[in-house]
């Protein structure tokens, strides 16, 4: 005798199994993500120098942070790093991804070389570029490159863009790898059919490669934009821990560190940290909503 299990029961069982399998990940996320976040939000309402007793500050920290011109300047610098980094990294990463996508020994060698910056720590990269950009004994001391013998990290006008260049040097390989993987997932039949119709390389790139890379580019852009809110260690090393010259490179994460660990005001630093979390979450949600990423429409319909 065959017993038929109702569809609703099977659905509940699958849902329960899925929840059980996700429980460890949810537990770790709650333990290492939500609990510290709640602690930071609570601390943003307190007065604490990092050593003594904790006192209640109410909204005083938030009022001080939101009315401080330095906070808005740091936010503007953070936005500038975010947008300029995206404008620089996206086309370069896309070009490198297209170049690395076809299989071959030479391209595999280049892929390994491009990947090397991701194997280095941000501190090592910061110290290396700090030495390379030194106007006395760095790249500018090389014959024929004297035009680079400028205090790029010491110029209020050039320091931020120099930092953005180093950031791009470090993270472009990662995004190129994403684009390479996305391109290799595109069915070759699409290119073959387009070639039979007389489409050239540029036409195939514009009408096949780019549309098929839509969600890859959304993922890459989201990682770039939201990741720009976490740049701290590299900028800390390149600026000597001051966000200088002056405040030319004092982005919000560095401002949070200086407020908390140099000015010994953990309450206001926690308010800045909470502001960063809210801004990053809002940016991520806005990016996925505007791009239609959450709908995940098929890009291979009819294949």
PDB file of C-alpha atoms in Angstrom:
ATOM      1  CA  UNK A   1       0.000   0.000   0.000  1.00  0.00           C
ATOM      2  CA  UNK A   2       1.445   3.322  -1.069  1.00  0.00           C
ATOM      3  CA  UNK A   3       1.088   6.304   1.251  1.00  0.00           C
ATOM      4  CA  UNK A   4       1.101   9.707  -0.434  1.00  0.00           C
ATOM      5  CA  UNK A   5       2.629  12.488   1.622  1.00  0.00           C
ATOM      6  CA  UNK A   6       0.847  15.816   1.109  1.00  0.00           C
ATOM      7  CA  UNK A   7       2.841  18.479  -0.747  1.00  0.00           C
ATOM      8  CA  UNK A   8       2.540  20.919   2.158  1.00  0.00           C
ATOM      9  CA  UNK A   9       4.087  18.342   4.508  1.00  0.00           C
ATOM     10  CA  UNK A  10       7.016  17.731   2.144  1.00  0.00           C
ATOM     11  CA  UNK A  11       7.538  21.478   1.845  1.00  0.00           C
ATOM     12  CA  UNK A  12       7.599  21.872   5.622  1.00  0.00           C
ATOM     13  CA  UNK A  13      10.072  19.025   5.943  1.00  0.00           C
ATOM     14  CA  UNK A  14      12.397  20.558   3.341  1.00  0.00           C
ATOM     15  CA  UNK A  15      12.102  23.940   5.052  1.00  0.00           C
ATOM     16  CA  UNK A  16      12.922  22.399   8.418  1.00  0.00           C
ATOM     17  CA  UNK A  17      15.917  20.555   6.974  1.00  0.00           C
ATOM     18  CA  UNK A  18      17.184  23.724   5.320  1.00  0.00           C
ATOM     19  CA  UNK A  19      16.876  25.668   8.560  1.00  0.00           C
ATOM     20  CA  UNK A  20      18.699  22.921  10.442  1.00  0.00           C
ATOM     21  CA  UNK A  21      21.561  22.961   7.934  1.00  0.00           C
ATOM     22  CA  UNK A  22      21.802  26.766   8.117  1.00  0.00           C
ATOM     23  CA  UNK A  23      21.726  26.790  11.935  1.00  0.00           C
ATOM     24  CA  UNK A  24      25.551  26.634  12.434  1.00  0.00           C
ATOM     25  CA  UNK A  25      26.110  29.516  10.017  1.00  0.00           C
ATOM     26  CA  UNK A  26      23.329  31.546  11.619  1.00  0.00           C
ATOM     27  CA  UNK A  27      24.743  30.834  15.063  1.00  0.00           C
ATOM     28  CA  UNK A  28      28.235  31.995  14.060  1.00  0.00           C
ATOM     29  CA  UNK A  29      26.824  35.084  12.341  1.00  0.00           C
ATOM     30  CA  UNK A  30      24.845  35.982  15.433  1.00  0.00           C
ATOM     31  CA  UNK A  31      27.793  35.358  17.739  1.00  0.00           C
ATOM     32  CA  UNK A  32      30.445  37.201  15.744  1.00  0.00           C
ATOM     33  CA  UNK A  33      28.276  39.640  13.774  1.00  0.00           C
ATOM     34  CA  UNK A  34      25.095  40.675  15.570  1.00  0.00           C
ATOM     35  CA  UNK A  35      26.351  40.539  19.169  1.00  0.00           C
ATOM     36  CA  UNK A  36      29.346  42.847  18.533  1.00  0.00           C
ATOM     37  CA  UNK A  37      27.126  45.163  16.485  1.00  0.00           C
ATOM     38  CA  UNK A  38      24.644  45.472  19.346  1.00  0.00           C
ATOM     39  CA  UNK A  39      27.562  46.146  21.689  1.00  0.00           C
ATOM     40  CA  UNK A  40      28.855  48.941  19.437  1.00  0.00           C
ATOM     41  CA  UNK A  41      25.394  50.533  19.216  1.00  0.00           C
ATOM     42  CA  UNK A  42      25.083  50.464  23.024  1.00  0.00           C
ATOM     43  CA  UNK A  43      28.584  51.859  23.423  1.00  0.00           C
ATOM     44  CA  UNK A  44      27.713  54.723  21.053  1.00  0.00           C
ATOM     45  CA  UNK A  45      25.310  55.907  23.761  1.00  0.00           C
ATOM     46  CA  UNK A  46      27.972  55.749  26.485  1.00  0.00           C
ATOM     47  CA  UNK A  47      30.941  57.803  27.626  1.00  0.00           C
ATOM     48  CA  UNK A  48      34.131  55.744  27.867  1.00  0.00           C
ATOM     49  CA  UNK A  49      37.835  56.451  27.405  1.00  0.00           C
ATOM     50  CA  UNK A  50      38.729  52.794  26.900  1.00  0.00           C
ATOM     51  CA  UNK A  51      40.146  52.261  30.397  1.00  0.00           C
ATOM     52  CA  UNK A  52      37.977  53.804  33.095  1.00  0.00           C
ATOM     53  CA  UNK A  53      34.360  53.293  34.025  1.00  0.00           C
ATOM     54  CA  UNK A  54      31.567  53.546  31.477  1.00  0.00           C
ATOM     55  CA  UNK A  55      29.110  56.411  31.847  1.00  0.00           C
ATOM     56  CA  UNK A  56      25.829  57.178  30.124  1.00  0.00           C
ATOM     57  CA  UNK A  57      26.018  59.842  27.398  1.00  0.00           C
ATOM     58  CA  UNK A  58      22.618  59.422  25.767  1.00  0.00           C
ATOM     59  CA  UNK A  59      22.551  61.108  22.381  1.00  0.00           C
ATOM     60  CA  UNK A  60      25.539  63.312  23.165  1.00  0.00           C
ATOM     61  CA  UNK A  61      27.946  61.225  21.095  1.00  0.00           C
ATOM     62  CA  UNK A  62      25.645  61.194  18.107  1.00  0.00           C
ATOM     63  CA  UNK A  63      25.003  64.918  18.369  1.00  0.00           C
ATOM     64  CA  UNK A  64      28.746  65.563  18.477  1.00  0.00           C
ATOM     65  CA  UNK A  65      29.483  63.295  15.530  1.00  0.00           C
ATOM     66  CA  UNK A  66      26.697  64.584  13.293  1.00  0.00           C
ATOM     67  CA  UNK A  67      27.464  68.258  13.961  1.00  0.00           C
ATOM     68  CA  UNK A  68      31.231  67.895  13.595  1.00  0.00           C
ATOM     69  CA  UNK A  69      32.529  69.177  10.260  1.00  0.00           C
ATOM     70  CA  UNK A  70      35.381  66.650  10.411  1.00  0.00           C
ATOM     71  CA  UNK A  71      32.854  63.805  10.229  1.00  0.00           C
ATOM     72  CA  UNK A  72      31.297  65.147   7.054  1.00  0.00           C
ATOM     73  CA  UNK A  73      34.716  65.775   5.536  1.00  0.00           C
ATOM     74  CA  UNK A  74      35.682  62.161   6.299  1.00  0.00           C
ATOM     75  CA  UNK A  75      32.400  60.979   4.783  1.00  0.00           C
ATOM     76  CA  UNK A  76      33.078  63.025   1.644  1.00  0.00           C
ATOM     77  CA  UNK A  77      36.583  61.554   1.351  1.00  0.00           C
ATOM     78  CA  UNK A  78      35.121  58.065   1.815  1.00  0.00           C
ATOM     79  CA  UNK A  79      32.600  58.694  -0.977  1.00  0.00           C
ATOM     80  CA  UNK A  80      35.362  60.032  -3.216  1.00  0.00           C
ATOM     81  CA  UNK A  81      37.501  56.933  -2.604  1.00  0.00           C
ATOM     82  CA  UNK A  82      34.462  54.769  -3.307  1.00  0.00           C
ATOM     83  CA  UNK A  83      33.459  56.389  -6.600  1.00  0.00           C
ATOM     84  CA  UNK A  84      36.942  56.972  -8.024  1.00  0.00           C
ATOM     85  CA  UNK A  85      37.999  53.424  -7.085  1.00  0.00           C
ATOM     86  CA  UNK A  86      34.945  52.041  -8.854  1.00  0.00           C
ATOM     87  CA  UNK A  87      35.579  54.139 -11.970  1.00  0.00           C
ATOM     88  CA  UNK A  88      39.200  52.996 -12.129  1.00  0.00           C
ATOM     89  CA  UNK A  89      38.874  49.358 -11.122  1.00  0.00           C
ATOM     90  CA  UNK A  90      35.796  48.373 -13.139  1.00  0.00           C
ATOM     91  CA  UNK A  91      37.102  48.918 -16.699  1.00  0.00           C
ATOM     92  CA  UNK A  92      40.588  47.593 -15.874  1.00  0.00           C
ATOM     93  CA  UNK A  93      39.205  44.485 -14.163  1.00  0.00           C
ATOM     94  CA  UNK A  94      36.811  43.880 -17.050  1.00  0.00           C
ATOM     95  CA  UNK A  95      39.611  44.217 -19.615  1.00  0.00           C
ATOM     96  CA  UNK A  96      41.883  41.859 -17.670  1.00  0.00           C
ATOM     97  CA  UNK A  97      39.005  39.388 -17.223  1.00  0.00           C
ATOM     98  CA  UNK A  98      38.354  39.372 -20.972  1.00  0.00           C
ATOM     99  CA  UNK A  99      42.077  38.880 -21.642  1.00  0.00           C
ATOM    100  CA  UNK A 100      42.433  36.016 -19.140  1.00  0.00           C
ATOM    101  CA  UNK A 101      39.221  34.192 -20.107  1.00  0.00           C
ATOM    102  CA  UNK A 102      40.570  32.219 -23.124  1.00  0.00           C
ATOM    103  CA  UNK A 103      42.607  29.256 -21.948  1.00  0.00           C
ATOM    104  CA  UNK A 104      46.319  29.183 -22.720  1.00  0.00           C
ATOM    105  CA  UNK A 105      49.700  28.908 -21.033  1.00  0.00           C
ATOM    106  CA  UNK A 106      50.648  32.551 -21.522  1.00  0.00           C
ATOM    107  CA  UNK A 107      47.330  33.789 -20.181  1.00  0.00           C
ATOM    108  CA  UNK A 108      47.608  31.387 -17.230  1.00  0.00           C
ATOM    109  CA  UNK A 109      51.046  32.829 -16.440  1.00  0.00           C
ATOM    110  CA  UNK A 110      49.673  36.376 -16.564  1.00  0.00           C
ATOM    111  CA  UNK A 111      46.750  35.330 -14.349  1.00  0.00           C
ATOM    112  CA  UNK A 112      49.210  34.093 -11.716  1.00  0.00           C
ATOM    113  CA  UNK A 113      51.212  37.321 -11.887  1.00  0.00           C
ATOM    114  CA  UNK A 114      48.054  39.452 -11.669  1.00  0.00           C
ATOM    115  CA  UNK A 115      46.952  37.467  -8.620  1.00  0.00           C
ATOM    116  CA  UNK A 116      50.127  38.126  -6.615  1.00  0.00           C
ATOM    117  CA  UNK A 117      48.907  41.385  -4.947  1.00  0.00           C
ATOM    118  CA  UNK A 118      46.072  39.433  -3.334  1.00  0.00           C
ATOM    119  CA  UNK A 119      48.587  37.182  -1.586  1.00  0.00           C
ATOM    120  CA  UNK A 120      50.259  40.104   0.180  1.00  0.00           C
ATOM    121  CA  UNK A 121      49.010  41.731   3.358  1.00  0.00           C
ATOM    122  CA  UNK A 122      47.803  45.320   3.250  1.00  0.00           C
ATOM    123  CA  UNK A 123      50.587  46.325   5.656  1.00  0.00           C
ATOM    124  CA  UNK A 124      53.254  44.842   3.386  1.00  0.00           C
ATOM    125  CA  UNK A 125      51.740  46.562   0.357  1.00  0.00           C
ATOM    126  CA  UNK A 126      51.530  49.877   2.212  1.00  0.00           C
ATOM    127  CA  UNK A 127      55.161  49.731   3.361  1.00  0.00           C
ATOM    128  CA  UNK A 128      56.353  48.706  -0.111  1.00  0.00           C
ATOM    129  CA  UNK A 129      54.545  51.515  -1.908  1.00  0.00           C
ATOM    130  CA  UNK A 130      55.556  53.982   0.771  1.00  0.00           C
ATOM    131  CA  UNK A 131      59.187  53.159  -0.057  1.00  0.00           C
ATOM    132  CA  UNK A 132      58.601  53.129  -3.818  1.00  0.00           C
ATOM    133  CA  UNK A 133      56.962  56.553  -3.731  1.00  0.00           C
ATOM    134  CA  UNK A 134      59.607  58.148  -1.532  1.00  0.00           C
ATOM    135  CA  UNK A 135      60.923  61.143  -3.530  1.00  0.00           C
ATOM    136  CA  UNK A 136      64.503  60.623  -2.297  1.00  0.00           C
ATOM    137  CA  UNK A 137      65.210  56.941  -2.981  1.00  0.00           C
ATOM    138  CA  UNK A 138      62.051  55.532  -4.542  1.00  0.00           C
ATOM    139  CA  UNK A 139      60.958  55.186  -8.155  1.00  0.00           C
ATOM    140  CA  UNK A 140      61.701  58.869  -8.766  1.00  0.00           C
ATOM    141  CA  UNK A 141      65.418  58.266  -8.183  1.00  0.00           C
ATOM    142  CA  UNK A 142      65.542  56.002 -11.270  1.00  0.00           C
ATOM    143  CA  UNK A 143      67.137  57.654 -14.334  1.00  0.00           C
ATOM    144  CA  UNK A 144      64.429  58.782 -16.714  1.00  0.00           C
ATOM    145  CA  UNK A 145      61.726  58.771 -14.041  1.00  0.00           C
ATOM    146  CA  UNK A 146      62.692  61.964 -12.252  1.00  0.00           C
ATOM    147  CA  UNK A 147      59.227  63.337 -12.994  1.00  0.00           C
ATOM    148  CA  UNK A 148      57.984  60.911 -10.312  1.00  0.00           C
ATOM    149  CA  UNK A 149      60.308  62.408  -7.690  1.00  0.00           C
ATOM    150  CA  UNK A 150      57.433  64.215  -6.035  1.00  0.00           C
ATOM    151  CA  UNK A 151      56.030  63.884  -2.518  1.00  0.00           C
ATOM    152  CA  UNK A 152      52.919  62.119  -3.795  1.00  0.00           C
ATOM    153  CA  UNK A 153      51.930  60.949  -0.310  1.00  0.00           C
ATOM    154  CA  UNK A 154      52.878  64.302   1.184  1.00  0.00           C
ATOM    155  CA  UNK A 155      50.821  66.462  -1.146  1.00  0.00           C
ATOM    156  CA  UNK A 156      47.322  67.427   0.067  1.00  0.00           C
ATOM    157  CA  UNK A 157      46.147  67.458  -3.571  1.00  0.00           C
ATOM    158  CA  UNK A 158      47.709  64.150  -4.672  1.00  0.00           C
ATOM    159  CA  UNK A 159      47.779  61.996  -1.533  1.00  0.00           C
ATOM    160  CA  UNK A 160      44.202  60.697  -1.795  1.00  0.00           C
ATOM    161  CA  UNK A 161      44.535  59.798  -5.484  1.00  0.00           C
ATOM    162  CA  UNK A 162      47.849  58.076  -4.780  1.00  0.00           C
ATOM    163  CA  UNK A 163      46.114  55.992  -2.107  1.00  0.00           C
ATOM    164  CA  UNK A 164      43.321  55.146  -4.570  1.00  0.00           C
ATOM    165  CA  UNK A 165      45.940  53.998  -7.104  1.00  0.00           C
ATOM    166  CA  UNK A 166      47.519  51.638  -4.549  1.00  0.00           C
ATOM    167  CA  UNK A 167      44.068  50.318  -3.579  1.00  0.00           C
ATOM    168  CA  UNK A 168      43.307  49.620  -7.248  1.00  0.00           C
ATOM    169  CA  UNK A 169      46.662  47.865  -7.672  1.00  0.00           C
ATOM    170  CA  UNK A 170      45.762  45.555  -4.801  1.00  0.00           C
ATOM    171  CA  UNK A 171      42.137  44.726  -5.633  1.00  0.00           C
ATOM    172  CA  UNK A 172      41.869  44.844  -9.443  1.00  0.00           C
ATOM    173  CA  UNK A 173      43.155  41.222  -9.718  1.00  0.00           C
ATOM    174  CA  UNK A 174      40.326  39.948  -7.532  1.00  0.00           C
ATOM    175  CA  UNK A 175      37.639  41.595  -9.639  1.00  0.00           C
ATOM    176  CA  UNK A 176      39.412  40.499 -12.829  1.00  0.00           C
ATOM    177  CA  UNK A 177      39.160  36.941 -11.517  1.00  0.00           C
ATOM    178  CA  UNK A 178      35.408  37.383 -11.024  1.00  0.00           C
ATOM    179  CA  UNK A 179      34.978  38.613 -14.595  1.00  0.00           C
ATOM    180  CA  UNK A 180      37.168  35.825 -15.941  1.00  0.00           C
ATOM    181  CA  UNK A 181      35.005  33.223 -14.204  1.00  0.00           C
ATOM    182  CA  UNK A 182      31.840  34.915 -15.470  1.00  0.00           C
ATOM    183  CA  UNK A 183      33.048  34.973 -19.062  1.00  0.00           C
ATOM    184  CA  UNK A 184      34.011  31.309 -18.971  1.00  0.00           C
ATOM    185  CA  UNK A 185      30.424  30.457 -17.980  1.00  0.00           C
ATOM    186  CA  UNK A 186      29.000  32.048 -21.133  1.00  0.00           C
ATOM    187  CA  UNK A 187      27.977  29.327 -23.646  1.00  0.00           C
ATOM    188  CA  UNK A 188      30.300  29.286 -26.661  1.00  0.00           C
ATOM    189  CA  UNK A 189      27.255  28.611 -28.846  1.00  0.00           C
ATOM    190  CA  UNK A 190      26.266  32.255 -28.465  1.00  0.00           C
ATOM    191  CA  UNK A 191      29.578  33.431 -29.888  1.00  0.00           C
ATOM    192  CA  UNK A 192      29.512  30.838 -32.658  1.00  0.00           C
ATOM    193  CA  UNK A 193      26.021  31.849 -33.729  1.00  0.00           C
ATOM    194  CA  UNK A 194      26.963  35.536 -33.692  1.00  0.00           C
ATOM    195  CA  UNK A 195      30.097  34.840 -35.739  1.00  0.00           C
ATOM    196  CA  UNK A 196      28.016  32.977 -38.325  1.00  0.00           C
ATOM    197  CA  UNK A 197      25.791  36.045 -38.573  1.00  0.00           C
ATOM    198  CA  UNK A 198      28.863  38.163 -39.312  1.00  0.00           C
ATOM    199  CA  UNK A 199      29.255  39.826 -35.906  1.00  0.00           C
ATOM    200  CA  UNK A 200      32.781  41.076 -35.196  1.00  0.00           C
ATOM    201  CA  UNK A 201      34.674  40.949 -31.878  1.00  0.00           C
ATOM    202  CA  UNK A 202      33.412  44.353 -30.720  1.00  0.00           C
ATOM    203  CA  UNK A 203      29.813  43.492 -31.563  1.00  0.00           C
ATOM    204  CA  UNK A 204      30.075  40.145 -29.771  1.00  0.00           C
ATOM    205  CA  UNK A 205      31.550  41.867 -26.730  1.00  0.00           C
ATOM    206  CA  UNK A 206      28.839  44.545 -26.590  1.00  0.00           C
ATOM    207  CA  UNK A 207      25.856  42.291 -27.309  1.00  0.00           C
ATOM    208  CA  UNK A 208      26.898  38.996 -25.707  1.00  0.00           C
ATOM    209  CA  UNK A 209      29.694  39.395 -23.160  1.00  0.00           C
ATOM    210  CA  UNK A 210      28.474  42.526 -21.390  1.00  0.00           C
ATOM    211  CA  UNK A 211      24.797  41.441 -21.061  1.00  0.00           C
ATOM    212  CA  UNK A 212      25.858  37.987 -19.829  1.00  0.00           C
ATOM    213  CA  UNK A 213      28.149  39.586 -17.235  1.00  0.00           C
ATOM    214  CA  UNK A 214      25.362  41.703 -15.749  1.00  0.00           C
ATOM    215  CA  UNK A 215      25.145  39.936 -12.397  1.00  0.00           C
ATOM    216  CA  UNK A 216      28.901  39.417 -12.206  1.00  0.00           C
ATOM    217  CA  UNK A 217      29.373  43.161 -12.625  1.00  0.00           C
ATOM    218  CA  UNK A 218      26.703  43.842  -9.990  1.00  0.00           C
ATOM    219  CA  UNK A 219      28.488  41.534  -7.543  1.00  0.00           C
ATOM    220  CA  UNK A 220      31.863  43.092  -8.331  1.00  0.00           C
ATOM    221  CA  UNK A 221      30.497  46.631  -8.008  1.00  0.00           C
ATOM    222  CA  UNK A 222      28.809  45.857  -4.693  1.00  0.00           C
ATOM    223  CA  UNK A 223      32.042  44.425  -3.307  1.00  0.00           C
ATOM    224  CA  UNK A 224      33.959  47.476  -4.543  1.00  0.00           C
ATOM    225  CA  UNK A 225      31.539  50.057  -3.174  1.00  0.00           C
ATOM    226  CA  UNK A 226      30.826  48.441   0.177  1.00  0.00           C
ATOM    227  CA  UNK A 227      34.441  47.322   0.529  1.00  0.00           C
ATOM    228  CA  UNK A 228      35.553  50.939   0.137  1.00  0.00           C
ATOM    229  CA  UNK A 229      33.984  51.595   3.545  1.00  0.00           C
ATOM    230  CA  UNK A 230      36.444  49.190   5.178  1.00  0.00           C
ATOM    231  CA  UNK A 231      39.733  50.569   3.832  1.00  0.00           C
ATOM    232  CA  UNK A 232      41.762  51.218   6.940  1.00  0.00           C
ATOM    233  CA  UNK A 233      45.029  49.311   7.242  1.00  0.00           C
ATOM    234  CA  UNK A 234      46.404  50.321   3.836  1.00  0.00           C
ATOM    235  CA  UNK A 235      45.534  53.998   4.310  1.00  0.00           C
ATOM    236  CA  UNK A 236      46.815  53.858   7.886  1.00  0.00           C
ATOM    237  CA  UNK A 237      50.237  52.665   6.729  1.00  0.00           C
ATOM    238  CA  UNK A 238      50.489  54.975   3.708  1.00  0.00           C
ATOM    239  CA  UNK A 239      49.542  58.046   5.758  1.00  0.00           C
ATOM    240  CA  UNK A 240      51.674  57.155   8.766  1.00  0.00           C
ATOM    241  CA  UNK A 241      48.585  56.595  10.927  1.00  0.00           C
ATOM    242  CA  UNK A 242      47.468  60.231  10.763  1.00  0.00           C
ATOM    243  CA  UNK A 243      45.244  60.385   7.694  1.00  0.00           C
ATOM    244  CA  UNK A 244      47.541  63.099   6.406  1.00  0.00           C
ATOM    245  CA  UNK A 245      48.924  65.234   5.130  1.00  0.00           C
ATOM    246  CA  UNK A 246      46.574  67.173   7.362  1.00  0.00           C
ATOM    247  CA  UNK A 247      43.275  65.372   6.920  1.00  0.00           C
ATOM    248  CA  UNK A 248      43.646  64.703   3.186  1.00  0.00           C
ATOM    249  CA  UNK A 249      43.258  60.915   3.547  1.00  0.00           C
ATOM    250  CA  UNK A 250      41.269  60.683   6.801  1.00  0.00           C
ATOM    251  CA  UNK A 251      38.395  58.505   5.622  1.00  0.00           C
ATOM    252  CA  UNK A 252      35.683  57.407   8.055  1.00  0.00           C
ATOM    253  CA  UNK A 253      37.326  54.132   9.198  1.00  0.00           C
ATOM    254  CA  UNK A 254      40.565  55.984   9.960  1.00  0.00           C
ATOM    255  CA  UNK A 255      38.635  58.781  11.654  1.00  0.00           C
ATOM    256  CA  UNK A 256      36.941  56.157  13.816  1.00  0.00           C
ATOM    257  CA  UNK A 257      40.338  54.738  14.846  1.00  0.00           C
ATOM    258  CA  UNK A 258      41.827  58.154  15.611  1.00  0.00           C
ATOM    259  CA  UNK A 259      38.772  59.150  17.649  1.00  0.00           C
ATOM    260  CA  UNK A 260      38.732  55.927  19.648  1.00  0.00           C
ATOM    261  CA  UNK A 261      42.384  55.011  20.159  1.00  0.00           C
ATOM    262  CA  UNK A 262      44.195  58.353  19.913  1.00  0.00           C
ATOM    263  CA  UNK A 263      41.594  60.753  21.316  1.00  0.00           C
ATOM    264  CA  UNK A 264      40.377  57.999  23.732  1.00  0.00           C
ATOM    265  CA  UNK A 265      36.701  58.649  23.000  1.00  0.00           C
ATOM    266  CA  UNK A 266      35.221  55.206  22.454  1.00  0.00           C
ATOM    267  CA  UNK A 267      31.656  56.467  22.559  1.00  0.00           C
ATOM    268  CA  UNK A 268      32.033  58.792  19.582  1.00  0.00           C
ATOM    269  CA  UNK A 269      34.156  56.206  17.763  1.00  0.00           C
ATOM    270  CA  UNK A 270      31.342  53.684  18.222  1.00  0.00           C
ATOM    271  CA  UNK A 271      28.873  56.204  16.796  1.00  0.00           C
ATOM    272  CA  UNK A 272      31.096  56.560  13.707  1.00  0.00           C
ATOM    273  CA  UNK A 273      31.314  52.753  13.448  1.00  0.00           C
ATOM    274  CA  UNK A 274      27.524  52.457  13.602  1.00  0.00           C
ATOM    275  CA  UNK A 275      27.244  55.143  10.939  1.00  0.00           C
ATOM    276  CA  UNK A 276      29.571  53.101   8.728  1.00  0.00           C
ATOM    277  CA  UNK A 277      27.487  49.946   9.200  1.00  0.00           C
ATOM    278  CA  UNK A 278      24.219  51.721   8.382  1.00  0.00           C
ATOM    279  CA  UNK A 279      25.740  53.427   5.355  1.00  0.00           C
ATOM    280  CA  UNK A 280      27.230  50.179   4.056  1.00  0.00           C
ATOM    281  CA  UNK A 281      24.004  48.224   4.559  1.00  0.00           C
ATOM    282  CA  UNK A 282      21.959  50.913   2.821  1.00  0.00           C
ATOM    283  CA  UNK A 283      24.404  51.059  -0.070  1.00  0.00           C
ATOM    284  CA  UNK A 284      24.353  47.290  -0.522  1.00  0.00           C
ATOM    285  CA  UNK A 285      20.543  47.148  -0.480  1.00  0.00           C
ATOM    286  CA  UNK A 286      20.284  50.078  -2.909  1.00  0.00           C
ATOM    287  CA  UNK A 287      22.756  48.483  -5.324  1.00  0.00           C
ATOM    288  CA  UNK A 288      20.969  45.129  -5.397  1.00  0.00           C
ATOM    289  CA  UNK A 289      17.537  46.763  -5.663  1.00  0.00           C
ATOM    290  CA  UNK A 290      18.426  49.094  -8.547  1.00  0.00           C
ATOM    291  CA  UNK A 291      20.251  46.362 -10.458  1.00  0.00           C
ATOM    292  CA  UNK A 292      17.435  43.815 -10.145  1.00  0.00           C
ATOM    293  CA  UNK A 293      19.962  41.351  -8.721  1.00  0.00           C
ATOM    294  CA  UNK A 294      17.448  39.939  -6.238  1.00  0.00           C
ATOM    295  CA  UNK A 295      15.194  38.742  -9.062  1.00  0.00           C
ATOM    296  CA  UNK A 296      18.043  36.709 -10.618  1.00  0.00           C
ATOM    297  CA  UNK A 297      16.392  36.510 -14.055  1.00  0.00           C
ATOM    298  CA  UNK A 298      17.901  33.913 -16.342  1.00  0.00           C
ATOM    299  CA  UNK A 299      20.339  35.298 -18.890  1.00  0.00           C
ATOM    300  CA  UNK A 300      20.358  32.107 -20.940  1.00  0.00           C
ATOM    301  CA  UNK A 301      16.672  31.947 -21.726  1.00  0.00           C
ATOM    302  CA  UNK A 302      16.027  29.938 -24.865  1.00  0.00           C
ATOM    303  CA  UNK A 303      19.312  28.040 -24.675  1.00  0.00           C
TER     304      UNK A 303
END
